[in-house]
Amino acid sequence: MLDGLKTSLGDAIKKIVKSSGIDEELIKELSKDVQRALLQSDVNVRLVLEITKHLEERALNETPPPGLSRKDHIVKILYDELSNLLGNESEFDFKPGKQNKIILLGIQGSGKTTVASKLAKFLTRQGYKVGVIGADTYRPGALVQLKTMCEKSNVEVYGEENNKDSPSIVQSGLKHFEDQPLDVILIDTAGRHKEEQDLLEEMDR
Ligand SMILES: Nc1nc2c(ncn2[C@@H]2O[C@H](COP(=O)(O)OP(=O)(O)OP(=O)(O)O)[C@@H](O)[C@H]2O)c(=O)[nH]1
Ligand SMILES: [Mg+2]
């Protein structure tokens, strides 16, 4: 997904760089290209419109600082606006020396399992030690899905294929990871209200 974004944004920037001159039409075209690229990468529509509105306004109205060509300035504006969106630093508030636990909740099909594995990969790349607990006892194949997705980033997934009691899986999982120097434990759940309620009550204890 992000590779696609890189390519399409790269193409949009190339258009600007290769153009013979910057005019309003070209800026509008850049804005459209960026919109298309971001939307295809699932960026929230409102955010996309906000970014491209800023991009257009700034590209049309700002005078480049001395030493910067109009083209370079526009590329810089695009970069600014995108890093505002993506954040240019990771802001995690993990407690050092503790196993920080993140429970993924959400209605079915909302992307919990996908987020769990992407987060596992992302955090691992950032240098955090991550473990994952698969506590979705509802969806068939949930554990296999999670394990497959986490395999590539070498993150261990704890799960119990034949246990239907998610709080007990979480408990055993936490116990399993207890002696490992993990920074973060991600917990994938089924996203069913009743079960999560039990799970949260269980976690409270
Ligand atoms: N387009 C798009 N699809 C996504 C995204 N995240 C997940 N999906 C897809 O949405 C579907 C459901 O994703 P899951 O991660 O399995 O969702 P879940 O919340 O774990 O679902 P349940 O376990 O059934 O509750 C899958 O087909 C994913 O490939 C996303 O950010 N964008
Ligand atoms: Mg799931």
mmCIF file of N, CA and C in Angstrom, residues 31-110:
data_model
loop_
_atom_site.group_PDB
_atom_site.id
_atom_site.type_symbol
_atom_site.label_atom_id
_atom_site.label_comp_id
_atom_site.label_asym_id
_atom_site.label_seq_id
_atom_site.Cartn_x
_atom_site.Cartn_y
_atom_site.Cartn_z
ATOM 1 N N SER A 31 -2.679 18.866 -7.087
ATOM 2 C CA SER A 31 -3.618 18.636 -6.007
ATOM 3 C C SER A 31 -4.490 17.401 -6.291
ATOM 4 N N LYS A 32 -4.963 17.302 -7.519
ATOM 5 C CA LYS A 32 -5.784 16.146 -7.908
ATOM 6 C C LYS A 32 -4.976 14.845 -7.838
ATOM 7 N N ASP A 33 -3.741 14.908 -8.323
ATOM 8 C CA ASP A 33 -2.875 13.715 -8.287
ATOM 9 C C ASP A 33 -2.656 13.251 -6.850
ATOM 10 N N VAL A 34 -2.397 14.229 -5.981
ATOM 11 C CA VAL A 34 -2.141 13.893 -4.582
ATOM 12 C C VAL A 34 -3.414 13.314 -3.947
ATOM 13 N N GLN A 35 -4.543 13.931 -4.270
ATOM 14 C CA GLN A 35 -5.823 13.403 -3.763
ATOM 15 C C GLN A 35 -6.001 11.946 -4.161
ATOM 16 N N ARG A 36 -5.801 11.679 -5.432
ATOM 17 C CA ARG A 36 -5.990 10.319 -5.933
ATOM 18 C C ARG A 36 -5.047 9.358 -5.199
ATOM 19 N N ALA A 37 -3.797 9.763 -5.086
ATOM 20 C CA ALA A 37 -2.789 8.903 -4.449
ATOM 21 C C ALA A 37 -3.172 8.589 -3.000
ATOM 22 N N LEU A 38 -3.573 9.606 -2.265
ATOM 23 C CA LEU A 38 -3.885 9.390 -0.847
ATOM 24 C C LEU A 38 -5.156 8.571 -0.678
ATOM 25 N N LEU A 39 -6.164 8.873 -1.505
ATOM 26 C CA LEU A 39 -7.422 8.131 -1.383
ATOM 27 C C LEU A 39 -7.216 6.657 -1.692
ATOM 28 N N GLN A 40 -6.370 6.395 -2.690
ATOM 29 C CA GLN A 40 -6.098 4.993 -3.024
ATOM 30 C C GLN A 40 -5.381 4.276 -1.900
ATOM 31 N N SER A 41 -4.724 5.041 -1.043
ATOM 32 C CA SER A 41 -4.033 4.426 0.088
ATOM 33 C C SER A 41 -4.881 4.494 1.352
ATOM 34 N N ASP A 42 -6.184 4.707 1.159
ATOM 35 C CA ASP A 42 -7.108 4.637 2.298
ATOM 36 C C ASP A 42 -6.989 5.776 3.297
ATOM 37 N N VAL A 43 -6.380 6.870 2.896
ATOM 38 C CA VAL A 43 -6.335 7.994 3.824
ATOM 39 C C VAL A 43 -7.742 8.594 3.893
ATOM 40 N N ASN A 44 -8.139 8.955 5.075
ATOM 41 C CA ASN A 44 -9.455 9.521 5.332
ATOM 42 C C ASN A 44 -9.768 10.696 4.393
ATOM 43 N N VAL A 45 -10.958 10.676 3.815
ATOM 44 C CA VAL A 45 -11.334 11.667 2.801
ATOM 45 C C VAL A 45 -11.207 13.100 3.321
ATOM 46 N N ARG A 46 -11.670 13.321 4.540
ATOM 47 C CA ARG A 46 -11.615 14.679 5.093
ATOM 48 C C ARG A 46 -10.182 15.186 5.191
ATOM 49 N N LEU A 47 -9.307 14.267 5.655
ATOM 50 C CA LEU A 47 -7.891 14.634 5.754
ATOM 51 C C LEU A 47 -7.310 14.970 4.385
ATOM 52 N N VAL A 48 -7.672 14.139 3.411
ATOM 53 C CA VAL A 48 -7.141 14.346 2.055
ATOM 54 C C VAL A 48 -7.544 15.721 1.553
ATOM 55 N N LEU A 49 -8.819 16.074 1.758
ATOM 56 C CA LEU A 49 -9.291 17.369 1.275
ATOM 57 C C LEU A 49 -8.604 18.516 2.011
ATOM 58 N N GLU A 50 -8.379 18.296 3.289
ATOM 59 C CA GLU A 50 -7.716 19.330 4.083
ATOM 60 C C GLU A 50 -6.289 19.565 3.566
ATOM 61 N N ILE A 51 -5.592 18.453 3.376
ATOM 62 C CA ILE A 51 -4.201 18.556 2.897
ATOM 63 C C ILE A 51 -4.122 19.240 1.551
ATOM 64 N N THR A 52 -4.978 18.812 0.626
ATOM 65 C CA THR A 52 -4.842 19.356 -0.724
ATOM 66 C C THR A 52 -5.333 20.811 -0.777
ATOM 67 N N LYS A 53 -6.239 21.155 0.126
ATOM 68 C CA LYS A 53 -6.678 22.554 0.185
ATOM 69 C C LYS A 53 -5.497 23.433 0.637
ATOM 70 N N HIS A 54 -4.828 22.986 1.713
ATOM 71 C CA HIS A 54 -3.637 23.722 2.172
ATOM 72 C C HIS A 54 -2.591 23.799 1.075
ATOM 73 N N LEU A 55 -2.396 22.657 0.425
ATOM 74 C CA LEU A 55 -1.387 22.582 -0.634
ATOM 75 C C LEU A 55 -1.685 23.610 -1.719
ATOM 76 N N GLU A 56 -2.923 23.625 -2.181
ATOM 77 C CA GLU A 56 -3.303 24.560 -3.249
ATOM 78 C C GLU A 56 -3.133 26.011 -2.795
ATOM 79 N N GLU A 57 -3.676 26.305 -1.616
ATOM 80 C CA GLU A 57 -3.612 27.690 -1.124
ATOM 81 C C GLU A 57 -2.170 28.162 -0.994
ATOM 82 N N ARG A 58 -1.364 27.309 -0.363
ATOM 83 C CA ARG A 58 0.022 27.729 -0.137
ATOM 84 C C ARG A 58 0.799 27.819 -1.451
ATOM 85 N N ALA A 59 0.572 26.826 -2.332
ATOM 86 C CA ALA A 59 1.314 26.810 -3.600
ATOM 87 C C ALA A 59 0.957 28.029 -4.446
ATOM 88 N N LEU A 60 -0.303 28.467 -4.362
ATOM 89 C CA LEU A 60 -0.726 29.618 -5.168
ATOM 90 C C LEU A 60 -0.263 30.941 -4.563
ATOM 91 N N ASN A 61 -0.272 31.006 -3.238
ATOM 92 C CA ASN A 61 -0.094 32.312 -2.600
ATOM 93 C C ASN A 61 1.292 32.601 -2.030
ATOM 94 N N GLU A 62 2.008 31.542 -1.665
ATOM 95 C CA GLU A 62 3.280 31.820 -0.994
ATOM 96 C C GLU A 62 4.380 32.160 -1.996
ATOM 97 N N THR A 63 5.196 33.101 -1.620
ATOM 98 C CA THR A 63 6.375 33.403 -2.435
ATOM 99 C C THR A 63 7.517 32.524 -1.926
ATOM 100 N N PRO A 64 8.212 31.859 -2.837
ATOM 101 C CA PRO A 64 9.307 31.000 -2.378
ATOM 102 C C PRO A 64 10.357 31.811 -1.632
ATOM 103 N N PRO A 65 10.959 31.257 -0.590
ATOM 104 C CA PRO A 65 12.033 31.968 0.099
ATOM 105 C C PRO A 65 13.232 32.102 -0.841
ATOM 106 N N PRO A 66 14.076 33.104 -0.585
ATOM 107 C CA PRO A 66 15.232 33.333 -1.472
ATOM 108 C C PRO A 66 16.042 32.046 -1.649
ATOM 109 N N GLY A 67 16.444 31.791 -2.860
ATOM 110 C CA GLY A 67 17.284 30.622 -3.109
ATOM 111 C C GLY A 67 16.498 29.370 -3.452
ATOM 112 N N LEU A 68 15.181 29.417 -3.280
ATOM 113 C CA LEU A 68 14.373 28.235 -3.586
ATOM 114 C C LEU A 68 13.519 28.535 -4.815
ATOM 115 N N SER A 69 13.587 27.633 -5.792
ATOM 116 C CA SER A 69 12.774 27.860 -6.983
ATOM 117 C C SER A 69 11.308 27.616 -6.648
ATOM 118 N N ARG A 70 10.457 28.092 -7.494
ATOM 119 C CA ARG A 70 9.010 27.908 -7.284
ATOM 120 C C ARG A 70 8.671 26.408 -7.217
ATOM 121 N N LYS A 71 9.304 25.650 -8.098
ATOM 122 C CA LYS A 71 9.055 24.197 -8.118
ATOM 123 C C LYS A 71 9.468 23.552 -6.807
ATOM 124 N N ASP A 72 10.706 23.861 -6.399
ATOM 125 C CA ASP A 72 11.201 23.264 -5.144
ATOM 126 C C ASP A 72 10.321 23.663 -3.968
ATOM 127 N N HIS A 73 9.859 24.898 -4.026
ATOM 128 C CA HIS A 73 9.019 25.386 -2.946
ATOM 129 C C HIS A 73 7.715 24.578 -2.872
ATOM 130 N N ILE A 74 7.159 24.290 -4.019
ATOM 131 C CA ILE A 74 5.907 23.523 -4.040
ATOM 132 C C ILE A 74 6.130 22.097 -3.526
ATOM 133 N N VAL A 75 7.238 21.517 -3.928
ATOM 134 C CA VAL A 75 7.551 20.177 -3.427
ATOM 135 C C VAL A 75 7.715 20.217 -1.899
ATOM 136 N N LYS A 76 8.333 21.292 -1.422
ATOM 137 C CA LYS A 76 8.518 21.425 0.021
ATOM 138 C C LYS A 76 7.164 21.578 0.744
ATOM 139 N N ILE A 77 6.279 22.362 0.148
ATOM 140 C CA ILE A 77 4.948 22.531 0.751
ATOM 141 C C ILE A 77 4.242 21.167 0.844
ATOM 142 N N LEU A 78 4.338 20.423 -0.256
ATOM 143 C CA LEU A 78 3.711 19.104 -0.262
ATOM 144 C C LEU A 78 4.294 18.242 0.863
ATOM 145 N N TYR A 79 5.604 18.277 0.972
ATOM 146 C CA TYR A 79 6.277 17.513 2.020
ATOM 147 C C TYR A 79 5.799 17.948 3.410
ATOM 148 N N ASP A 80 5.734 19.265 3.621
ATOM 149 C CA ASP A 80 5.250 19.798 4.912
ATOM 150 C C ASP A 80 3.863 19.275 5.247
ATOM 151 N N GLU A 81 2.987 19.393 4.260
ATOM 152 C CA GLU A 81 1.594 19.030 4.510
ATOM 153 C C GLU A 81 1.454 17.536 4.779
ATOM 154 N N LEU A 82 2.251 16.738 4.053
ATOM 155 C CA LEU A 82 2.181 15.293 4.266
ATOM 156 C C LEU A 82 2.762 14.912 5.616
ATOM 157 N N SER A 83 3.839 15.585 6.013
ATOM 158 C CA SER A 83 4.398 15.189 7.308
ATOM 159 C C SER A 83 3.519 15.671 8.454
ATOM 160 N N ASN A 84 2.751 16.733 8.213
ATOM 161 C CA ASN A 84 1.747 17.087 9.226
ATOM 162 C C ASN A 84 0.747 15.962 9.401
ATOM 163 N N LEU A 85 0.377 15.375 8.255
ATOM 164 C CA LEU A 85 -0.599 14.291 8.301
ATOM 165 C C LEU A 85 -0.020 13.046 8.950
ATOM 166 N N LEU A 86 1.155 12.661 8.468
ATOM 167 C CA LEU A 86 1.702 11.374 8.909
ATOM 168 C C LEU A 86 2.400 11.493 10.253
ATOM 169 N N GLY A 87 2.709 12.719 10.630
ATOM 170 C CA GLY A 87 3.475 12.903 11.858
ATOM 171 C C GLY A 87 4.924 12.649 11.525
ATOM 172 N N ASN A 88 5.812 13.485 11.982
ATOM 173 C CA ASN A 88 7.209 13.238 11.637
ATOM 174 C C ASN A 88 7.984 12.591 12.772
ATOM 175 N N GLU A 89 7.278 12.264 13.813
ATOM 176 C CA GLU A 89 7.926 11.449 14.832
ATOM 177 C C GLU A 89 6.870 10.501 15.380
ATOM 178 N N SER A 90 7.326 9.425 15.955
ATOM 179 C CA SER A 90 6.350 8.507 16.530
ATOM 180 C C SER A 90 6.121 8.925 17.966
ATOM 181 N N GLU A 91 4.870 9.097 18.279
ATOM 182 C CA GLU A 91 4.576 9.557 19.623
ATOM 183 C C GLU A 91 3.951 8.433 20.438
ATOM 184 N N PHE A 92 4.767 7.541 20.889
ATOM 185 C CA PHE A 92 4.266 6.491 21.749
ATOM 186 C C PHE A 92 4.631 6.822 23.184
ATOM 187 N N ASP A 93 3.707 6.544 24.027
ATOM 188 C CA ASP A 93 3.928 6.870 25.411
ATOM 189 C C ASP A 93 4.081 5.583 26.213
ATOM 190 N N PHE A 94 4.957 4.712 25.731
ATOM 191 C CA PHE A 94 5.144 3.448 26.437
ATOM 192 C C PHE A 94 5.929 3.659 27.712
ATOM 193 N N LYS A 95 5.512 2.953 28.727
ATOM 194 C CA LYS A 95 6.277 3.024 29.974
ATOM 195 C C LYS A 95 7.503 2.135 29.837
ATOM 196 N N PRO A 96 8.691 2.717 30.021
ATOM 197 C CA PRO A 96 9.899 1.905 29.877
ATOM 198 C C PRO A 96 9.974 0.843 30.972
ATOM 199 N N GLY A 97 10.544 -0.308 30.600
ATOM 200 C CA GLY A 97 10.728 -1.356 31.594
ATOM 201 C C GLY A 97 9.444 -2.079 31.961
ATOM 202 N N LYS A 98 8.363 -1.785 31.216
ATOM 203 C CA LYS A 98 7.102 -2.471 31.506
ATOM 204 C C LYS A 98 6.582 -3.096 30.222
ATOM 205 N N GLN A 99 5.740 -4.093 30.362
ATOM 206 C CA GLN A 99 5.090 -4.653 29.186
ATOM 207 C C GLN A 99 3.801 -3.866 28.954
ATOM 208 N N ASN A 100 3.872 -2.924 28.041
ATOM 209 C CA ASN A 100 2.689 -2.111 27.752
ATOM 210 C C ASN A 100 1.696 -2.932 26.946
ATOM 211 N N LYS A 101 0.451 -2.893 27.356
ATOM 212 C CA LYS A 101 -0.539 -3.741 26.677
ATOM 213 C C LYS A 101 -1.501 -2.903 25.864
ATOM 214 N N ILE A 102 -1.704 -3.344 24.635
ATOM 215 C CA ILE A 102 -2.660 -2.659 23.765
ATOM 216 C C ILE A 102 -3.724 -3.667 23.343
ATOM 217 N N ILE A 103 -4.965 -3.379 23.689
ATOM 218 C CA ILE A 103 -6.071 -4.243 23.270
ATOM 219 C C ILE A 103 -6.720 -3.659 22.031
ATOM 220 N N LEU A 104 -6.914 -4.468 21.009
ATOM 221 C CA LEU A 104 -7.578 -3.974 19.808
ATOM 222 C C LEU A 104 -9.051 -4.345 19.860
ATOM 223 N N LEU A 105 -9.870 -3.330 19.938
ATOM 224 C CA LEU A 105 -11.312 -3.525 19.988
ATOM 225 C C LEU A 105 -11.930 -2.884 18.756
ATOM 226 N N GLY A 106 -13.104 -3.310 18.412
ATOM 227 C CA GLY A 106 -13.765 -2.700 17.252
ATOM 228 C C GLY A 106 -14.720 -3.691 16.644
ATOM 229 N N ILE A 107 -15.691 -3.180 15.907
ATOM 230 C CA ILE A 107 -16.691 -4.083 15.357
ATOM 231 C C ILE A 107 -16.059 -5.015 14.347
ATOM 232 N N GLN A 108 -16.771 -6.087 14.037
ATOM 233 C CA GLN A 108 -16.175 -7.118 13.190
ATOM 234 C C GLN A 108 -15.841 -6.561 11.814
ATOM 235 N N GLY A 109 -14.689 -6.989 11.350
ATOM 236 C CA GLY A 109 -14.262 -6.573 10.023
ATOM 237 C C GLY A 109 -13.710 -5.161 9.960
ATOM 238 N N SER A 110 -13.494 -4.552 11.125
ATOM 239 C CA SER A 110 -13.026 -3.164 11.097
ATOM 240 C C SER A 110 -11.515 -3.068 10.933
#
